[in-house]
Short mmCIF file of C-alpha atoms and ligand atoms in Angstrom, two decimals:
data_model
loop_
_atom_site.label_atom_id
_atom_site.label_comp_id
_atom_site.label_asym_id
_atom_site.label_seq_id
_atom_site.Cartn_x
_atom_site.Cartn_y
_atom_site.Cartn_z
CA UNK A 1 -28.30 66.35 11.60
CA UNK A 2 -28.60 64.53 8.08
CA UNK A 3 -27.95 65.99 5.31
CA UNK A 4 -28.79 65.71 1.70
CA UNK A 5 -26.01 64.88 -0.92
CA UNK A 6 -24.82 68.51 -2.82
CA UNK A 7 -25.51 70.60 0.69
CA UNK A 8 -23.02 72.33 1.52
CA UNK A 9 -21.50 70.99 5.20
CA UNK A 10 -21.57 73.97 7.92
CA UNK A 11 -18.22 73.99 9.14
CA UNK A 12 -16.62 76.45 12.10
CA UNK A 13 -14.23 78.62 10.17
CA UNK A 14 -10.94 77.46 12.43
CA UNK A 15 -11.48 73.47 10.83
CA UNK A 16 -8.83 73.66 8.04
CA UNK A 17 -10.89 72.93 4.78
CA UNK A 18 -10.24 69.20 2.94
CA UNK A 19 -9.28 68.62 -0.89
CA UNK A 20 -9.58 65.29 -2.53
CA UNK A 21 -7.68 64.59 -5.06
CA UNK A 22 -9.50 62.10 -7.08
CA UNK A 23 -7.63 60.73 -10.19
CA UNK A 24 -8.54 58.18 -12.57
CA UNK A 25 -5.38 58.36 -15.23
CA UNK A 26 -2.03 58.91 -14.13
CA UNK A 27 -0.20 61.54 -13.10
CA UNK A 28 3.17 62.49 -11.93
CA UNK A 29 3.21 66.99 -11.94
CA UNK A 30 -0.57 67.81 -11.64
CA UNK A 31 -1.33 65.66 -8.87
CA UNK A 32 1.91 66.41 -6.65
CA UNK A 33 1.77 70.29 -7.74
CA UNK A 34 -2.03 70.25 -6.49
CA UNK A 35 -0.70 68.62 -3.10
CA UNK A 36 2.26 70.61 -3.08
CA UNK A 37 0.04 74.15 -3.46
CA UNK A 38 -2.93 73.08 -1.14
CA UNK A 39 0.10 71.94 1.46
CA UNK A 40 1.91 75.72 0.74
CA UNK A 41 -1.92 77.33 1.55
CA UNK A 42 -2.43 75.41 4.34
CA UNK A 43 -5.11 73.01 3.51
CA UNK A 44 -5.59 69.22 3.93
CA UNK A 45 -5.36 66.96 1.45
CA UNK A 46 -6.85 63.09 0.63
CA UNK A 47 -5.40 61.73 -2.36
CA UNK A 48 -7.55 58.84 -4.68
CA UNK A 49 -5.36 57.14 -7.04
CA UNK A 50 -7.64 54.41 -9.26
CA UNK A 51 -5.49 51.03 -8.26
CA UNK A 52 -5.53 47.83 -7.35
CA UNK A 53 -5.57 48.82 -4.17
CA UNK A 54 -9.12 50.54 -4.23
CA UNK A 55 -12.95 49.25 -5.51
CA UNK A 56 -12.31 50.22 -8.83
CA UNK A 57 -10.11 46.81 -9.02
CA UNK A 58 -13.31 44.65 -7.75
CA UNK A 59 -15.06 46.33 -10.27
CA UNK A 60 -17.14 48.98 -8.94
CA UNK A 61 -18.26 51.70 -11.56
CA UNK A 62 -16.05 55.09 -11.52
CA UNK A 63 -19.28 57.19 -10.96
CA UNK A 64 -19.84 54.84 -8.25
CA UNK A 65 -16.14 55.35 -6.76
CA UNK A 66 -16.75 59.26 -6.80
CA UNK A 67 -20.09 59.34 -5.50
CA UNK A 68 -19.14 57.44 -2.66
CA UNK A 69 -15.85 60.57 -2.19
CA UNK A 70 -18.52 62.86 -2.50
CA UNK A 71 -20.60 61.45 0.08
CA UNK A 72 -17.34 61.99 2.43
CA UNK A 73 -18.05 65.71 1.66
CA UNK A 74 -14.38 66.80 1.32
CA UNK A 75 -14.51 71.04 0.45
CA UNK A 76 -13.10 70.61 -2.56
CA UNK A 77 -12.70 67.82 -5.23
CA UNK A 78 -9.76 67.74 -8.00
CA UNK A 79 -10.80 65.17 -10.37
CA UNK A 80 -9.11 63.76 -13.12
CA UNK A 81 -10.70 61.43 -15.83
CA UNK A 82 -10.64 60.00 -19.13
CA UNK A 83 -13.82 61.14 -20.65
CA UNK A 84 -15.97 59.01 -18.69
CA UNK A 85 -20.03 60.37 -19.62
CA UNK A 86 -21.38 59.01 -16.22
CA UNK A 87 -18.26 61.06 -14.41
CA UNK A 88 -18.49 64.56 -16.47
CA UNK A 89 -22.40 64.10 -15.73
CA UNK A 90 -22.16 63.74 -11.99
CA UNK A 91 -18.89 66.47 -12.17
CA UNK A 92 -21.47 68.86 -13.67
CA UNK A 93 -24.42 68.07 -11.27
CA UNK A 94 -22.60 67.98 -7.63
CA UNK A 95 -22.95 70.98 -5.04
CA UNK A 96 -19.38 70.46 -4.38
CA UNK A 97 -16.92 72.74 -5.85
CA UNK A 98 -14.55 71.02 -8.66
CA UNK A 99 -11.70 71.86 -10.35
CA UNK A 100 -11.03 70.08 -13.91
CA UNK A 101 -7.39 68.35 -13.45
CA UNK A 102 -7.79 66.81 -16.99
CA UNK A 103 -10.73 65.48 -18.72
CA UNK A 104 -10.49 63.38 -22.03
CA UNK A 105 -9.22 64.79 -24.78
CA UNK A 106 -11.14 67.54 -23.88
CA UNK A 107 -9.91 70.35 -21.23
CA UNK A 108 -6.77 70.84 -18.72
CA UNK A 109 -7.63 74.51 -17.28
CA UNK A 110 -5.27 74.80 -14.81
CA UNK A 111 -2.43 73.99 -17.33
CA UNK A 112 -3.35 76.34 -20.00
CA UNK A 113 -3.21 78.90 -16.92
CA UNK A 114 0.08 77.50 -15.80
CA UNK A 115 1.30 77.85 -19.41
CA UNK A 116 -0.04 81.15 -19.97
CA UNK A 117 1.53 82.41 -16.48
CA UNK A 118 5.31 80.82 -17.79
CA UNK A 119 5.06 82.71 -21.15
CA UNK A 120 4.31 86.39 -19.32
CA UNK A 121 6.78 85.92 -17.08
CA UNK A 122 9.20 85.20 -20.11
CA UNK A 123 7.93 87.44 -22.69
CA UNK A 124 6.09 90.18 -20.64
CA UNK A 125 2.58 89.31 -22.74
CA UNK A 126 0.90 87.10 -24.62
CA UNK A 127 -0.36 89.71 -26.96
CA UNK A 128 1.01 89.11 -30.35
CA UNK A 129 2.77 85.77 -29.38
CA UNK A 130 3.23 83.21 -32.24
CA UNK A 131 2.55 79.93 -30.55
CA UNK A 132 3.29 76.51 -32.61
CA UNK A 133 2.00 73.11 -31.21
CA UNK A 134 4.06 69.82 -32.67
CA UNK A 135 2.76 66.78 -32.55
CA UNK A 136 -0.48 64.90 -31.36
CA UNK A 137 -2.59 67.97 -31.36
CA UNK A 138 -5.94 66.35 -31.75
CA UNK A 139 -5.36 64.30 -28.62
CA UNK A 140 -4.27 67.11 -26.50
CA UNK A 141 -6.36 68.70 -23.65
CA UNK A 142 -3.49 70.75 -22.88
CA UNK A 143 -3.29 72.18 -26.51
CA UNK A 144 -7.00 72.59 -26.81
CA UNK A 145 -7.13 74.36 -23.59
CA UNK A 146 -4.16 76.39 -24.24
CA UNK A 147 -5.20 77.78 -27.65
CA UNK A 148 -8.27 78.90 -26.11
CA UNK A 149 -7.09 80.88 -22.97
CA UNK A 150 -3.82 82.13 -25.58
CA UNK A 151 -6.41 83.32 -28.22
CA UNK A 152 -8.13 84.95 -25.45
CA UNK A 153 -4.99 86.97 -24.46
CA UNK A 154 -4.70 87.76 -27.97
CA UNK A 155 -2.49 85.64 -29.27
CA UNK A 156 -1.80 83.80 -32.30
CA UNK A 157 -1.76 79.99 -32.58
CA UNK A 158 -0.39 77.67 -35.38
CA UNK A 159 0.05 73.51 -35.49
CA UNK A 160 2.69 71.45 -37.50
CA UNK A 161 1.50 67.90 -37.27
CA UNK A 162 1.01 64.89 -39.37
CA UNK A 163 -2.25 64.06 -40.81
CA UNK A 164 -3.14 61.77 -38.10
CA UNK A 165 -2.38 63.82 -35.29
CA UNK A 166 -3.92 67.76 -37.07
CA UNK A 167 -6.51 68.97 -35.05
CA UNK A 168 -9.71 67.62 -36.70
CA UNK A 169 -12.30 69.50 -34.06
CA UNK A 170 -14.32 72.93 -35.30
CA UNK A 171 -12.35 74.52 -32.37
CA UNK A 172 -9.09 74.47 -34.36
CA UNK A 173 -10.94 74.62 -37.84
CA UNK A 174 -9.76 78.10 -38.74
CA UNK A 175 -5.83 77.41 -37.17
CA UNK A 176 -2.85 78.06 -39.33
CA UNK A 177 -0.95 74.99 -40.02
CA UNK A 178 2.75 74.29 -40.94
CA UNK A 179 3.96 70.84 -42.81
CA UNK A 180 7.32 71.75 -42.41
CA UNK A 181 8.84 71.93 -38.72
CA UNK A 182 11.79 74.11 -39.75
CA UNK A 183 8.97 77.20 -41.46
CA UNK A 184 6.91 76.51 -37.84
CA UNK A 185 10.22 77.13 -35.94
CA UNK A 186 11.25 79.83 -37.47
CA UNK A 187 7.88 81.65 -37.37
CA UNK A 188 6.76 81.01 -33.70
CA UNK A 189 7.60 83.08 -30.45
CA UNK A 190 6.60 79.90 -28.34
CA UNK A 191 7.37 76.15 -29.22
CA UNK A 192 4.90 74.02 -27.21
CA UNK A 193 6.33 69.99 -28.11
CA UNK A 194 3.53 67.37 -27.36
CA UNK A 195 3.91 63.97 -26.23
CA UNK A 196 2.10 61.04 -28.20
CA UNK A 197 -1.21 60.41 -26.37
CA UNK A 198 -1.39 56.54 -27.61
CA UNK A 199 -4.06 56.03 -24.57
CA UNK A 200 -6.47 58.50 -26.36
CA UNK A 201 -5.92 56.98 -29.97
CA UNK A 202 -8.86 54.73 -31.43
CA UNK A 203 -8.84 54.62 -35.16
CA UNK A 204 -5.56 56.24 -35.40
CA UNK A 205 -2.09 54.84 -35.85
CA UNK A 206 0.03 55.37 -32.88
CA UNK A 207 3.24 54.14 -33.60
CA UNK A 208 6.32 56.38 -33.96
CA UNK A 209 8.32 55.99 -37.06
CA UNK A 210 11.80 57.87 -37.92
CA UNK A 211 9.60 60.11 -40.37
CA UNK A 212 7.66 60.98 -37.31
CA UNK A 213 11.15 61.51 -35.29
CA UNK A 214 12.78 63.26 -38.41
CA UNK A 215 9.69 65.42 -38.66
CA UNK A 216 8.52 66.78 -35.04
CA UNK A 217 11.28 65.76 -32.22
CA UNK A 218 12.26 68.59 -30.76
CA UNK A 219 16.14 68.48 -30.68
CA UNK A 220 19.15 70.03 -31.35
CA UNK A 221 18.74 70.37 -34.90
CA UNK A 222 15.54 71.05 -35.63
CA UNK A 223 15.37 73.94 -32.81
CA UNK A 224 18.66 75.58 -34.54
CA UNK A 225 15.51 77.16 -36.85
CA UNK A 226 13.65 78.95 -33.61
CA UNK A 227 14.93 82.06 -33.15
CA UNK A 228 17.34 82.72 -30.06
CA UNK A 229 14.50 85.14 -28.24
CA UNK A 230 11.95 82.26 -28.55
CA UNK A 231 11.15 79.94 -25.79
CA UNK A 232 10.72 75.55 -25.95
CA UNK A 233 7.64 74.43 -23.41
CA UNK A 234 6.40 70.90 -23.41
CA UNK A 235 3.40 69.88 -20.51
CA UNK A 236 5.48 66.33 -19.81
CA UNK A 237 5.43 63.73 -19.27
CA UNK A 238 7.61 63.63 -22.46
CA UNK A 239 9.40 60.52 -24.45
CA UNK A 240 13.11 61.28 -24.26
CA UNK A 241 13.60 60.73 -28.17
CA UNK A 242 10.60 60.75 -29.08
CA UNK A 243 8.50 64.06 -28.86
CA UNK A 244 12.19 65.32 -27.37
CA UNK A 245 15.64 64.90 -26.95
CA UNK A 246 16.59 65.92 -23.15
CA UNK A 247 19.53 67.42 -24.34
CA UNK A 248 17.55 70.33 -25.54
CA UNK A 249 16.57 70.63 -21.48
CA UNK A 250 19.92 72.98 -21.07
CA UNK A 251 19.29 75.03 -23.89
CA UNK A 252 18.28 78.40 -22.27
CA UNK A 253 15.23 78.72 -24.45
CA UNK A 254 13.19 75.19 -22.59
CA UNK A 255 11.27 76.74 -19.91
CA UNK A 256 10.11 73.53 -18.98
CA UNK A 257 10.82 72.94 -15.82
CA UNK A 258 9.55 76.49 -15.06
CA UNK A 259 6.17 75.20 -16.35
CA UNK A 260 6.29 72.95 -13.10
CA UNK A 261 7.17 75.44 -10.82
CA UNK A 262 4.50 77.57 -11.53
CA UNK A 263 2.04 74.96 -11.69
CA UNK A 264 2.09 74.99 -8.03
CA UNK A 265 2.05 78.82 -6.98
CA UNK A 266 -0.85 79.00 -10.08
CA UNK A 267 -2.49 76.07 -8.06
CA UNK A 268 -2.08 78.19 -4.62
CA UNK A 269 -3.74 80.77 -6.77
CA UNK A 270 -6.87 78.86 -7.97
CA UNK A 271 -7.51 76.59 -4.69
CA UNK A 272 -6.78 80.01 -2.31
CA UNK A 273 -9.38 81.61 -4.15
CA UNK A 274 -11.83 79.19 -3.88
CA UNK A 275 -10.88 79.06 0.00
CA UNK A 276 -10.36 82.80 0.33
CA UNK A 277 -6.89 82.33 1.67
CA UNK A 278 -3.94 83.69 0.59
CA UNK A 279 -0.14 82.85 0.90
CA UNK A 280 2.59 85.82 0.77
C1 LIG B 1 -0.66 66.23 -19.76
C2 LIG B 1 -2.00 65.61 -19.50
O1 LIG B 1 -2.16 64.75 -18.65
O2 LIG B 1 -2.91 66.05 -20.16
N1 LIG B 1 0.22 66.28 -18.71
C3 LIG B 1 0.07 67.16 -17.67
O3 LIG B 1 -0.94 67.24 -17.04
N2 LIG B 1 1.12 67.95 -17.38
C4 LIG B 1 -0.07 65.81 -21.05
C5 LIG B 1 0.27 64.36 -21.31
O4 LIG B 1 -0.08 63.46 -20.57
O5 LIG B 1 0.90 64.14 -22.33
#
């Protein structure tokens, strides 16, 4: 039987379903907590990783390179990109089902659920929960898609960062905003530290100066202003010294490593429903 590209492939129910996990930036926690959950649930996974091991290094097109993963017809695709038009165009037109593992500067869904999940289990709710992104706001995905699912919840959300980095998008245009770290700190329920995305910066200066350290690192000092019921969260990858000082890992505020935990049981979640299988 042939069929056309975006049918959907009859499959007996008793052939374990397929994910391919297709990424075209790096990745350390999203790509191993999506083949850590789909390994919990059960299901099979193919991982793409754009090298010079693959086409991409002879120079075919990334539209090209994903076409030719769709045409493999794996159940599920988890695709991660930079922003690429041709991708997001084909991403939006495929039969197959997708989930977003990072796109641009533009969405992370999957984190801002992840995030959302670490900060009820802390605090209970998100309801009335003073949230404070430092840093590189305007490059974030995962602050973009976090203020939108915290707002949601009903939630309040602030920024402290320097001119170049404030959020310049009509998204954040109504978004309280802090120039002094220490007044942030002290007002927020959740600290969410950002790392410099210098990959996503065109027109803006990247480099890190001791103002910039002085100003946003989380650390020791700065974080004696957040008050002792408050948590620390930070995505990663982070810049030991830069965006943070890992000495502020063992204060028992930094959820962070809990934010990687749950990034694989809220994977389970998302891909299980998709595949109507659950794990207990
Ligand atoms: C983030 C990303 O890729 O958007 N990391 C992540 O997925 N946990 C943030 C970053 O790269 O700084």
């Amino acid at each position: 039987m042939r069929l056309k590209l975006g049918e959907i492939v009859p499959r007996p129910l008793d052939v374990v379903p397929v994910v391919a996990l297709v990424f075209f930036e790096p990745s350390t926690r999203t790509r191993f907590s999506f083949e850590m959950a789909a390994q919990r649930l059960g299901v099979k996974t193919v991982s793409f990783v754009a090298d010079a091991s693959t086409s991409v290094a002879k120079g075919e097109s990334l539209h090209e390179t994903l076409q030719t993963l769709i045409a493999m017809r794996p159940d599920l695709l988890v695709v991660r990109h930079s922003g690429d038009r041709a991708v997001e165009y084909l991403l939006k037109t495929t039969a197959t089902p997708i989930i977003n593992a990072g796109n641009g500067v533009e969405e992370h869904p999957t984190q801002a659920l992840l995030d959302a999940m670490t900060i009820f289990e802390r605090k209970k709710k998100l309801e009335g929960e003073k949230i404070l992104f430092i840093g590189d706001v305007e490059h974030s995905r995962v602050a973009r898609s976090d203020r939108s699912l915290f707002l949601k919840m009903g939630a309040e959300v602030a920024v402290c960062a320097p001119k170049r980095f404030a959020p310049k998008t009509l998204d954040w245009l109504e978004t309280k905003q802090f120039s002094s770290l220490s007044e942030g700190l002290k007002w927020c329920t959740v600290c969410v530290g950002l790392r410099i995305q210098k990959e996503r910066h065109q027109n803006v200066e990247s480099g890190v100066s001791n103002e910039y350290i002085e100003n946003f690192r989380l650390d020791k000092k700065n974080l004696s202003n957040l008050n002792s019921e408050a948590i620390i969260m930070h995505p990663g990858p982070f810049v030991d010294g830069v965006d943070l000082n890992h000495e502020i890992l063992n204060d028992p505020r930094c959820v962070i490593h809990e934010q990687v935990t749950n990034g694989v049981y809220m994977r389970m979640a998302v891909m299980g429903d998709i595949f109507g299988v659950s794990y207990s």
